């Protein structure tokens, strides 16, 4: 195969993965926008309905190291296709079944596992196996920017769809999109990149690998800071739109804020990738957490439209700095055989923080009638992550592959 042909195939696979990441954002953004309407439809308080989101967060965390292990062994293509199939079936089930218990199972468990199989972990493995190391930061940023563009494009669509469609109709359309065009594209154009290593015959190798990971000081530092990332992300994914509605932003204002947020997130993707390829990654991570903490503190102080726009820009600019920075650090610090598992495991820690934030936000609203206290707590968590990253994480991950226990 000549160079030109390989380049075309690589570009084609990048476009397909970008499309998958772009639309996979709808799994969270539909829930985010329709959160209050869904709760009312099932006759649930926000606290009780948030159980479905909390289950989603926990399952995503559990699924992430499993997805990473499978991506290491089976290749990212098979994992991505399994995610597309599961997402389509889960969303169609949510659209058809009227039981809240069924919704918790299908959205909280099945759709969560599907998103893990379409998100940062298999994407990182695909980039690692197809892109030269000096370009991994910017290519990974390009792919993960699909989520930001999905946020920009799809979130306003869902906001305005509230006026014309039931949330079940929206979920039905999304489920069919996963099952038909996206699965066909993935099956046809993604490379089959299976590991050449022998597959394990028992559960011992993954247990041993996990023990090695958690014995690493580097991994522990990344995990502790990424826990704070999960705390802040869950507030955005579950409670942000509800908070905007509670302070009486109109649907057009909410749509504008989400477009601004998504555009800032998109810029953050490329800036973070560019910075991680050129500057000490540890500093990029710490700066992103600090900016996010300042943005959340601002939100707690200013509830007018102008203040929320400033928050959206500031938080959005920090959004992918922590994700891309942490992922790039892992890809540089750990051996090829352990990268998928390391990425998946750190997302498990991330989701523990997300679970805490999801329930804390919902229960706090049920008790106090607002999200103000939660916003302050989340801001503190983000600042702690900045301090941990700056004080305990080596600025660069070079030479750690030889001594991953750090």
CSV table of C-alpha atoms in Angstrom, one decimal:
chain,number,residue,atom,x,y,z
A,1,UNK,CA,0.0,0.0,0.0
A,2,UNK,CA,1.5,3.4,-1.0
A,3,UNK,CA,1.7,6.4,1.2
A,4,UNK,CA,-1.1,8.2,-0.5
A,5,UNK,CA,-3.5,5.3,-0.1
A,6,UNK,CA,-2.6,4.9,3.6
A,7,UNK,CA,-3.2,8.6,4.1
A,8,UNK,CA,-6.6,8.5,2.5
A,9,UNK,CA,-7.7,5.5,4.6
A,10,UNK,CA,-6.5,7.3,7.8
A,11,UNK,CA,-8.3,10.4,6.9
A,12,UNK,CA,-11.5,8.4,6.1
A,13,UNK,CA,-11.3,6.6,9.5
A,14,UNK,CA,-10.7,9.9,11.3
A,15,UNK,CA,-13.8,11.4,9.7
A,16,UNK,CA,-15.9,8.4,10.6
A,17,UNK,CA,-14.8,8.4,14.2
A,18,UNK,CA,-15.4,12.2,14.3
A,19,UNK,CA,-19.0,11.5,13.1
A,20,UNK,CA,-19.5,8.9,15.8
A,21,UNK,CA,-18.1,11.2,18.6
A,22,UNK,CA,-20.2,14.1,17.2
A,23,UNK,CA,-23.5,12.2,17.4
A,24,UNK,CA,-22.7,10.3,20.6
A,25,UNK,CA,-22.9,13.6,22.4
A,26,UNK,CA,-26.7,13.4,21.9
A,27,UNK,CA,-26.9,10.6,24.5
A,28,UNK,CA,-26.1,13.2,27.2
A,29,UNK,CA,-27.4,16.4,25.6
A,30,UNK,CA,-30.9,15.0,25.0
A,31,UNK,CA,-31.0,14.0,28.7
A,32,UNK,CA,-29.6,17.4,29.7
A,33,UNK,CA,-32.1,19.4,27.8
A,34,UNK,CA,-35.2,17.3,28.5
A,35,UNK,CA,-34.2,16.5,32.1
A,36,UNK,CA,-37.1,18.4,33.8
A,37,UNK,CA,-39.7,17.2,31.2
A,38,UNK,CA,-38.5,13.6,31.6
A,39,UNK,CA,-38.8,13.9,35.4
A,40,UNK,CA,-42.3,15.2,35.1
A,41,UNK,CA,-43.3,12.6,32.5
A,42,UNK,CA,-42.3,9.8,35.0
A,43,UNK,CA,-43.8,11.8,37.9
A,44,UNK,CA,-40.5,11.9,39.7
A,45,UNK,CA,-38.8,14.7,41.7
A,46,UNK,CA,-35.4,15.9,40.3
A,47,UNK,CA,-33.7,14.0,43.1
A,48,UNK,CA,-35.4,10.7,42.4
A,49,UNK,CA,-35.1,11.1,38.6
A,50,UNK,CA,-31.4,11.9,38.9
A,51,UNK,CA,-31.0,8.3,40.0
A,52,UNK,CA,-31.0,7.4,36.3
A,53,UNK,CA,-28.2,9.9,35.7
A,54,UNK,CA,-26.3,8.6,38.7
A,55,UNK,CA,-26.5,5.1,37.5
A,56,UNK,CA,-25.4,6.3,34.1
A,57,UNK,CA,-22.3,7.9,35.7
A,58,UNK,CA,-21.4,4.9,37.7
A,59,UNK,CA,-21.8,2.4,34.8
A,60,UNK,CA,-19.8,4.6,32.5
A,61,UNK,CA,-17.0,4.5,35.1
A,62,UNK,CA,-17.3,0.7,35.5
A,63,UNK,CA,-17.5,0.2,31.7
A,64,UNK,CA,-14.5,2.4,30.9
A,65,UNK,CA,-11.7,0.1,32.0
A,66,UNK,CA,-13.6,-2.9,30.5
A,67,UNK,CA,-13.8,-0.9,27.2
A,68,UNK,CA,-10.2,0.0,27.4
A,69,UNK,CA,-9.2,-3.7,28.0
A,70,UNK,CA,-11.4,-4.8,25.1
A,71,UNK,CA,-10.0,-2.1,22.8
A,72,UNK,CA,-6.4,-3.2,23.7
A,73,UNK,CA,-7.3,-6.8,22.8
A,74,UNK,CA,-10.0,-6.7,20.1
A,75,UNK,CA,-9.2,-3.3,18.5
A,76,UNK,CA,-11.2,-0.1,18.6
A,77,UNK,CA,-13.3,-0.9,15.6
A,78,UNK,CA,-15.2,-3.8,17.2
A,79,UNK,CA,-15.7,-1.8,20.4
A,80,UNK,CA,-17.0,1.3,18.5
A,81,UNK,CA,-19.5,-0.9,16.5
A,82,UNK,CA,-20.7,-2.6,19.7
A,83,UNK,CA,-21.3,0.8,21.2
A,84,UNK,CA,-23.3,2.0,18.2
A,85,UNK,CA,-25.5,-1.1,18.3
A,86,UNK,CA,-26.1,-0.9,22.0
A,87,UNK,CA,-26.8,2.9,21.9
A,88,UNK,CA,-29.4,2.4,19.1
A,89,UNK,CA,-31.2,-0.4,20.9
A,90,UNK,CA,-31.1,1.4,24.3
A,91,UNK,CA,-32.5,4.7,23.0
A,92,UNK,CA,-35.3,3.0,21.0
A,93,UNK,CA,-36.2,1.1,24.1
A,94,UNK,CA,-36.3,4.3,26.2
A,95,UNK,CA,-38.6,5.8,23.5
A,96,UNK,CA,-41.0,2.9,23.5
A,97,UNK,CA,-41.2,1.7,27.1
A,98,UNK,CA,-43.1,3.7,29.7
A,99,UNK,CA,-41.7,2.2,32.9
A,100,UNK,CA,-39.3,4.4,34.9
A,101,UNK,CA,-37.4,1.2,36.0
A,102,UNK,CA,-37.0,0.3,32.3
A,103,UNK,CA,-35.7,3.8,31.6
A,104,UNK,CA,-33.1,3.5,34.4
A,105,UNK,CA,-31.9,0.2,33.0
A,106,UNK,CA,-31.8,1.2,29.3
A,107,UNK,CA,-30.4,4.7,29.8
A,108,UNK,CA,-28.5,4.3,33.0
A,109,UNK,CA,-26.9,1.0,32.1
A,110,UNK,CA,-27.1,0.2,28.4
A,111,UNK,CA,-26.7,3.7,27.0
A,112,UNK,CA,-23.9,4.4,29.4
A,113,UNK,CA,-22.0,1.4,28.4
A,114,UNK,CA,-22.6,2.3,24.8
A,115,UNK,CA,-21.2,5.8,25.3
A,116,UNK,CA,-18.1,4.5,27.0
A,117,UNK,CA,-17.6,2.3,23.9
A,118,UNK,CA,-17.8,5.3,21.6
A,119,UNK,CA,-16.0,7.9,23.6
A,120,UNK,CA,-12.5,8.9,24.6
A,121,UNK,CA,-11.0,5.4,25.4
A,122,UNK,CA,-11.4,3.6,22.0
A,123,UNK,CA,-10.8,6.9,20.3
A,124,UNK,CA,-7.5,7.3,22.1
A,125,UNK,CA,-6.4,3.7,21.2
A,126,UNK,CA,-7.3,4.3,17.5
A,127,UNK,CA,-5.2,7.4,17.4
A,128,UNK,CA,-2.3,5.7,19.2
A,129,UNK,CA,-2.3,2.9,16.6
A,130,UNK,CA,-2.7,4.9,13.5
A,131,UNK,CA,-1.1,8.4,14.0
A,132,UNK,CA,2.6,9.2,14.5
A,133,UNK,CA,3.4,10.1,18.1
A,134,UNK,CA,4.3,13.7,17.5
A,135,UNK,CA,0.7,14.3,16.0
A,136,UNK,CA,-1.3,12.4,18.6
A,137,UNK,CA,-2.2,15.4,20.7
A,138,UNK,CA,-3.7,17.5,17.8
A,139,UNK,CA,-5.4,14.5,16.1
A,140,UNK,CA,-6.9,13.3,19.4
A,141,UNK,CA,-8.1,16.9,20.0
A,142,UNK,CA,-9.7,16.9,16.5
A,143,UNK,CA,-11.6,13.7,17.1
A,144,UNK,CA,-12.8,14.7,20.6
A,145,UNK,CA,-13.8,18.1,19.3
A,146,UNK,CA,-16.7,16.1,17.7
A,147,UNK,CA,-18.3,16.2,21.1
A,148,UNK,CA,-17.9,20.0,21.3
A,149,UNK,CA,-19.3,20.5,17.8
A,150,UNK,CA,-22.2,18.1,18.7
A,151,UNK,CA,-22.8,20.3,21.7
A,152,UNK,CA,-22.9,23.4,19.5
A,153,UNK,CA,-25.0,22.0,16.8
A,154,UNK,CA,-27.3,19.5,18.5
A,155,UNK,CA,-28.0,21.1,21.9
A,156,UNK,CA,-29.9,24.1,20.4
A,157,UNK,CA,-31.8,21.6,18.2
A,158,UNK,CA,-33.0,19.8,21.2
A,159,UNK,CA,-33.8,23.0,23.0
A,160,UNK,CA,-36.1,24.1,20.1
A,161,UNK,CA,-37.4,20.5,19.7
A,162,UNK,CA,-39.0,20.8,23.1
A,163,UNK,CA,-41.6,23.1,21.5
A,164,UNK,CA,-42.6,20.6,18.8
A,165,UNK,CA,-41.6,17.0,19.7
A,166,UNK,CA,-42.0,14.7,22.7
A,167,UNK,CA,-38.7,13.6,24.1
A,168,UNK,CA,-39.6,10.0,23.2
A,169,UNK,CA,-39.7,11.0,19.5
A,170,UNK,CA,-36.3,12.6,19.8
A,171,UNK,CA,-34.8,9.5,21.4
A,172,UNK,CA,-36.4,7.3,18.6
A,173,UNK,CA,-34.7,9.4,15.9
A,174,UNK,CA,-31.4,9.3,17.7
A,175,UNK,CA,-31.5,5.5,18.2
A,176,UNK,CA,-32.2,4.9,14.5
A,177,UNK,CA,-29.2,7.2,13.6
A,178,UNK,CA,-26.9,5.0,15.7
A,179,UNK,CA,-28.2,1.8,14.2
A,180,UNK,CA,-28.3,2.7,10.6
A,181,UNK,CA,-26.0,5.3,9.0
A,182,UNK,CA,-23.3,5.4,11.7
A,183,UNK,CA,-23.0,1.6,12.1
A,184,UNK,CA,-22.7,1.2,8.3
A,185,UNK,CA,-20.0,3.8,8.1
A,186,UNK,CA,-18.0,2.2,11.0
A,187,UNK,CA,-18.3,-1.3,9.6
A,188,UNK,CA,-17.1,-0.2,6.2
A,189,UNK,CA,-14.4,2.4,6.8
A,190,UNK,CA,-12.7,1.8,10.2
A,191,UNK,CA,-9.5,-0.2,10.2
A,192,UNK,CA,-9.5,-3.5,12.0
A,193,UNK,CA,-6.6,-2.9,14.5
A,194,UNK,CA,-6.5,-6.0,16.7
A,195,UNK,CA,-3.7,-6.5,19.2
A,196,UNK,CA,-1.0,-8.9,18.1
A,197,UNK,CA,-0.6,-10.0,21.7
A,198,UNK,CA,-2.1,-13.3,22.8
A,199,UNK,CA,-5.5,-12.8,24.5
A,200,UNK,CA,-5.8,-13.6,28.1
A,201,UNK,CA,-7.5,-16.9,29.1
A,202,UNK,CA,-8.4,-15.8,32.6
A,203,UNK,CA,-9.2,-12.7,34.6
A,204,UNK,CA,-5.7,-12.7,36.2
A,205,UNK,CA,-3.9,-10.5,33.7
A,206,UNK,CA,-6.4,-7.6,34.0
A,207,UNK,CA,-6.4,-7.8,37.8
A,208,UNK,CA,-2.6,-7.8,37.8
A,209,UNK,CA,-2.5,-4.9,35.3
A,210,UNK,CA,-5.0,-2.9,37.5
A,211,UNK,CA,-2.8,-3.5,40.6
A,212,UNK,CA,0.2,-2.2,38.7
A,213,UNK,CA,-1.7,0.9,37.6
A,214,UNK,CA,-2.9,1.8,41.0
A,215,UNK,CA,0.6,1.3,42.4
A,216,UNK,CA,1.8,4.1,40.1
A,217,UNK,CA,2.2,7.5,41.8
A,218,UNK,CA,1.7,9.1,38.4
A,219,UNK,CA,-1.6,7.3,37.9
A,220,UNK,CA,-2.8,8.2,41.4
A,221,UNK,CA,-2.0,11.9,40.9
A,222,UNK,CA,-3.9,11.9,37.5
A,223,UNK,CA,-6.8,10.0,39.0
A,224,UNK,CA,-7.2,12.3,42.0
A,225,UNK,CA,-7.3,15.4,39.8
A,226,UNK,CA,-9.5,13.7,37.2
A,227,UNK,CA,-12.0,12.9,40.0
A,228,UNK,CA,-12.6,16.7,40.2
A,229,UNK,CA,-13.0,16.8,36.5
A,230,UNK,CA,-15.9,14.3,36.9
A,231,UNK,CA,-17.5,16.4,39.6
A,232,UNK,CA,-17.6,19.5,37.4
A,233,UNK,CA,-18.6,17.7,34.2
A,234,UNK,CA,-21.6,16.1,35.8
A,235,UNK,CA,-22.9,19.5,36.9
A,236,UNK,CA,-22.7,20.6,33.3
A,237,UNK,CA,-24.2,17.4,31.8
A,238,UNK,CA,-27.1,17.0,34.2
A,239,UNK,CA,-27.9,20.3,36.0
A,240,UNK,CA,-26.6,23.2,34.0
A,241,UNK,CA,-29.7,23.6,31.7
A,242,UNK,CA,-32.0,23.0,34.6
A,243,UNK,CA,-30.2,25.8,36.5
A,244,UNK,CA,-30.6,28.2,33.6
A,245,UNK,CA,-34.3,27.4,33.4
A,246,UNK,CA,-34.7,27.9,37.1
A,247,UNK,CA,-33.2,31.5,36.9
A,248,UNK,CA,-35.7,32.2,34.0
A,249,UNK,CA,-33.5,32.2,31.0
A,250,UNK,CA,-35.7,31.9,27.9
A,251,UNK,CA,-35.3,29.0,25.5
A,252,UNK,CA,-33.5,31.3,22.9
A,253,UNK,CA,-31.1,32.5,25.7
A,254,UNK,CA,-30.4,28.9,26.8
A,255,UNK,CA,-29.7,28.0,23.1
A,256,UNK,CA,-27.3,31.0,22.7
A,257,UNK,CA,-25.5,30.1,26.0
A,258,UNK,CA,-25.1,26.5,24.9
A,259,UNK,CA,-23.8,27.5,21.4
A,260,UNK,CA,-21.3,29.8,23.1
A,261,UNK,CA,-20.3,27.1,25.6
A,262,UNK,CA,-19.9,24.5,22.8
A,263,UNK,CA,-17.9,27.0,20.6
A,264,UNK,CA,-15.5,27.6,23.5
A,265,UNK,CA,-15.2,23.9,24.1
A,266,UNK,CA,-14.4,23.4,20.5
A,267,UNK,CA,-11.6,26.1,20.7
A,268,UNK,CA,-10.4,24.4,23.8
A,269,UNK,CA,-10.0,21.1,22.0
A,270,UNK,CA,-7.6,22.5,19.5
A,271,UNK,CA,-5.8,24.8,21.9
A,272,UNK,CA,-5.3,22.0,24.4
A,273,UNK,CA,-4.0,19.6,21.7
A,274,UNK,CA,-1.6,22.2,20.4
A,275,UNK,CA,-0.4,23.1,23.9
A,276,UNK,CA,0.0,19.4,24.9
A,277,UNK,CA,2.3,18.9,21.8
A,278,UNK,CA,4.5,21.9,22.8
A,279,UNK,CA,4.3,22.6,26.5
A,280,UNK,CA,4.7,20.5,29.7
A,281,UNK,CA,1.4,18.6,29.8
A,282,UNK,CA,1.1,18.8,33.6
A,283,UNK,CA,1.0,22.6,33.5
A,284,UNK,CA,-1.8,22.5,30.8
A,285,UNK,CA,-3.8,20.3,33.0
A,286,UNK,CA,-3.4,22.4,36.2
A,287,UNK,CA,-4.2,25.7,34.3
A,288,UNK,CA,-7.4,24.2,32.9
A,289,UNK,CA,-8.6,23.2,36.3
A,290,UNK,CA,-7.8,26.6,37.7
A,291,UNK,CA,-9.7,28.4,34.9
A,292,UNK,CA,-12.7,26.1,35.4
A,293,UNK,CA,-12.8,26.8,39.1
A,294,UNK,CA,-12.8,30.5,38.5
A,295,UNK,CA,-15.6,30.1,35.9
A,296,UNK,CA,-17.8,28.2,38.4
A,297,UNK,CA,-17.1,30.8,41.2
A,298,UNK,CA,-18.3,33.5,38.8
A,299,UNK,CA,-21.5,31.5,38.0
A,300,UNK,CA,-22.2,31.4,41.8
A,301,UNK,CA,-21.9,35.2,42.0
A,302,UNK,CA,-23.6,36.3,38.7
A,303,UNK,CA,-27.0,35.0,37.6
A,304,UNK,CA,-27.7,37.5,34.8
A,305,UNK,CA,-27.4,36.7,31.1
A,306,UNK,CA,-24.1,38.5,30.7
A,307,UNK,CA,-22.5,36.7,33.6
A,308,UNK,CA,-23.7,33.4,32.3
A,309,UNK,CA,-22.1,34.1,28.9
A,310,UNK,CA,-18.8,34.9,30.6
A,311,UNK,CA,-19.1,31.7,32.6
A,312,UNK,CA,-19.8,29.7,29.4
A,313,UNK,CA,-16.8,31.1,27.6
A,314,UNK,CA,-14.5,30.5,30.6
A,315,UNK,CA,-15.7,27.0,31.5
A,316,UNK,CA,-15.8,26.0,27.8
A,317,UNK,CA,-12.2,27.1,27.3
A,318,UNK,CA,-11.2,24.8,30.2
A,319,UNK,CA,-13.5,21.9,29.1
A,320,UNK,CA,-11.2,19.8,27.0
A,321,UNK,CA,-7.9,20.9,28.5
A,322,UNK,CA,-8.3,18.4,31.4
A,323,UNK,CA,-9.6,15.6,29.1
A,324,UNK,CA,-7.1,15.9,26.3
A,325,UNK,CA,-4.3,16.8,28.8
A,326,UNK,CA,-4.9,13.8,31.0
A,327,UNK,CA,-5.4,11.4,28.0
A,328,UNK,CA,-2.3,12.7,26.2
A,329,UNK,CA,-0.3,12.3,29.5
A,330,UNK,CA,-1.4,8.7,29.8
A,331,UNK,CA,-0.6,7.9,26.1
A,332,UNK,CA,2.9,9.3,26.7
A,333,UNK,CA,3.5,7.8,30.2
A,334,UNK,CA,2.4,4.2,29.9
A,335,UNK,CA,3.3,1.3,27.7
A,336,UNK,CA,1.3,0.5,24.6
A,337,UNK,CA,-0.1,-2.7,26.3
A,338,UNK,CA,-1.5,-0.7,29.2
A,339,UNK,CA,-2.8,2.5,27.6
A,340,UNK,CA,-6.3,1.3,27.0
A,341,UNK,CA,-6.7,0.0,30.5
A,342,UNK,CA,-5.1,3.1,32.0
A,343,UNK,CA,-7.5,5.4,30.0
A,344,UNK,CA,-10.5,3.3,31.0
A,345,UNK,CA,-9.5,3.1,34.7
A,346,UNK,CA,-9.0,6.9,35.0
A,347,UNK,CA,-12.4,7.4,33.4
A,348,UNK,CA,-13.8,5.1,36.1
A,349,UNK,CA,-12.4,7.5,38.7
A,350,UNK,CA,-13.8,10.4,36.8
A,351,UNK,CA,-17.2,8.9,36.9
A,352,UNK,CA,-17.1,8.4,40.7
A,353,UNK,CA,-16.8,12.2,40.9
A,354,UNK,CA,-19.6,12.5,38.4
A,355,UNK,CA,-21.9,10.3,40.4
A,356,UNK,CA,-21.2,12.3,43.5
A,357,UNK,CA,-22.0,15.6,41.7
A,358,UNK,CA,-25.1,14.3,40.0
A,359,UNK,CA,-26.8,13.2,43.3
A,360,UNK,CA,-25.5,16.1,45.3
A,361,UNK,CA,-26.9,18.6,42.8
A,362,UNK,CA,-30.3,16.9,42.5
A,363,UNK,CA,-30.8,16.4,46.3
A,364,UNK,CA,-29.5,19.9,47.1
A,365,UNK,CA,-32.1,21.3,44.7
A,366,UNK,CA,-34.9,19.3,46.4
A,367,UNK,CA,-33.8,20.6,49.8
A,368,UNK,CA,-32.8,24.2,49.1
A,369,UNK,CA,-34.6,24.9,45.9
A,370,UNK,CA,-31.5,26.0,44.0
A,371,UNK,CA,-28.1,24.9,42.8
A,372,UNK,CA,-26.1,27.8,44.4
A,373,UNK,CA,-24.4,25.7,47.1
A,374,UNK,CA,-23.6,22.9,44.7
A,375,UNK,CA,-21.9,25.4,42.3
A,376,UNK,CA,-19.6,26.6,45.0
A,377,UNK,CA,-18.7,23.1,46.1
A,378,UNK,CA,-18.0,22.1,42.5
A,379,UNK,CA,-15.7,25.1,42.1
A,380,UNK,CA,-13.7,24.1,45.2
A,381,UNK,CA,-13.3,20.6,43.8
A,382,UNK,CA,-11.9,22.0,40.6
A,383,UNK,CA,-9.4,24.2,42.5
A,384,UNK,CA,-8.2,21.2,44.5
A,385,UNK,CA,-7.6,19.3,41.2
A,386,UNK,CA,-5.5,22.2,40.0
A,387,UNK,CA,-3.4,22.1,43.2
A,388,UNK,CA,-3.0,18.3,43.0
A,389,UNK,CA,-1.9,18.5,39.3
A,390,UNK,CA,0.6,21.3,40.0
A,391,UNK,CA,2.1,19.9,43.2
A,392,UNK,CA,2.1,16.1,42.7
A,393,UNK,CA,2.2,15.5,38.9
A,394,UNK,CA,5.6,15.7,37.0
A,395,UNK,CA,5.3,18.4,34.4
A,396,UNK,CA,6.2,16.0,31.6
A,397,UNK,CA,5.6,12.3,31.3
A,398,UNK,CA,8.9,11.5,29.6
A,399,UNK,CA,10.8,8.4,30.6
A,400,UNK,CA,7.9,7.1,32.7
A,401,UNK,CA,7.3,4.2,30.3
A,402,UNK,CA,10.5,2.6,31.7
A,403,UNK,CA,9.3,3.1,35.2
A,404,UNK,CA,5.5,3.5,35.3
A,405,UNK,CA,5.4,3.2,39.0
A,406,UNK,CA,6.7,6.7,39.0
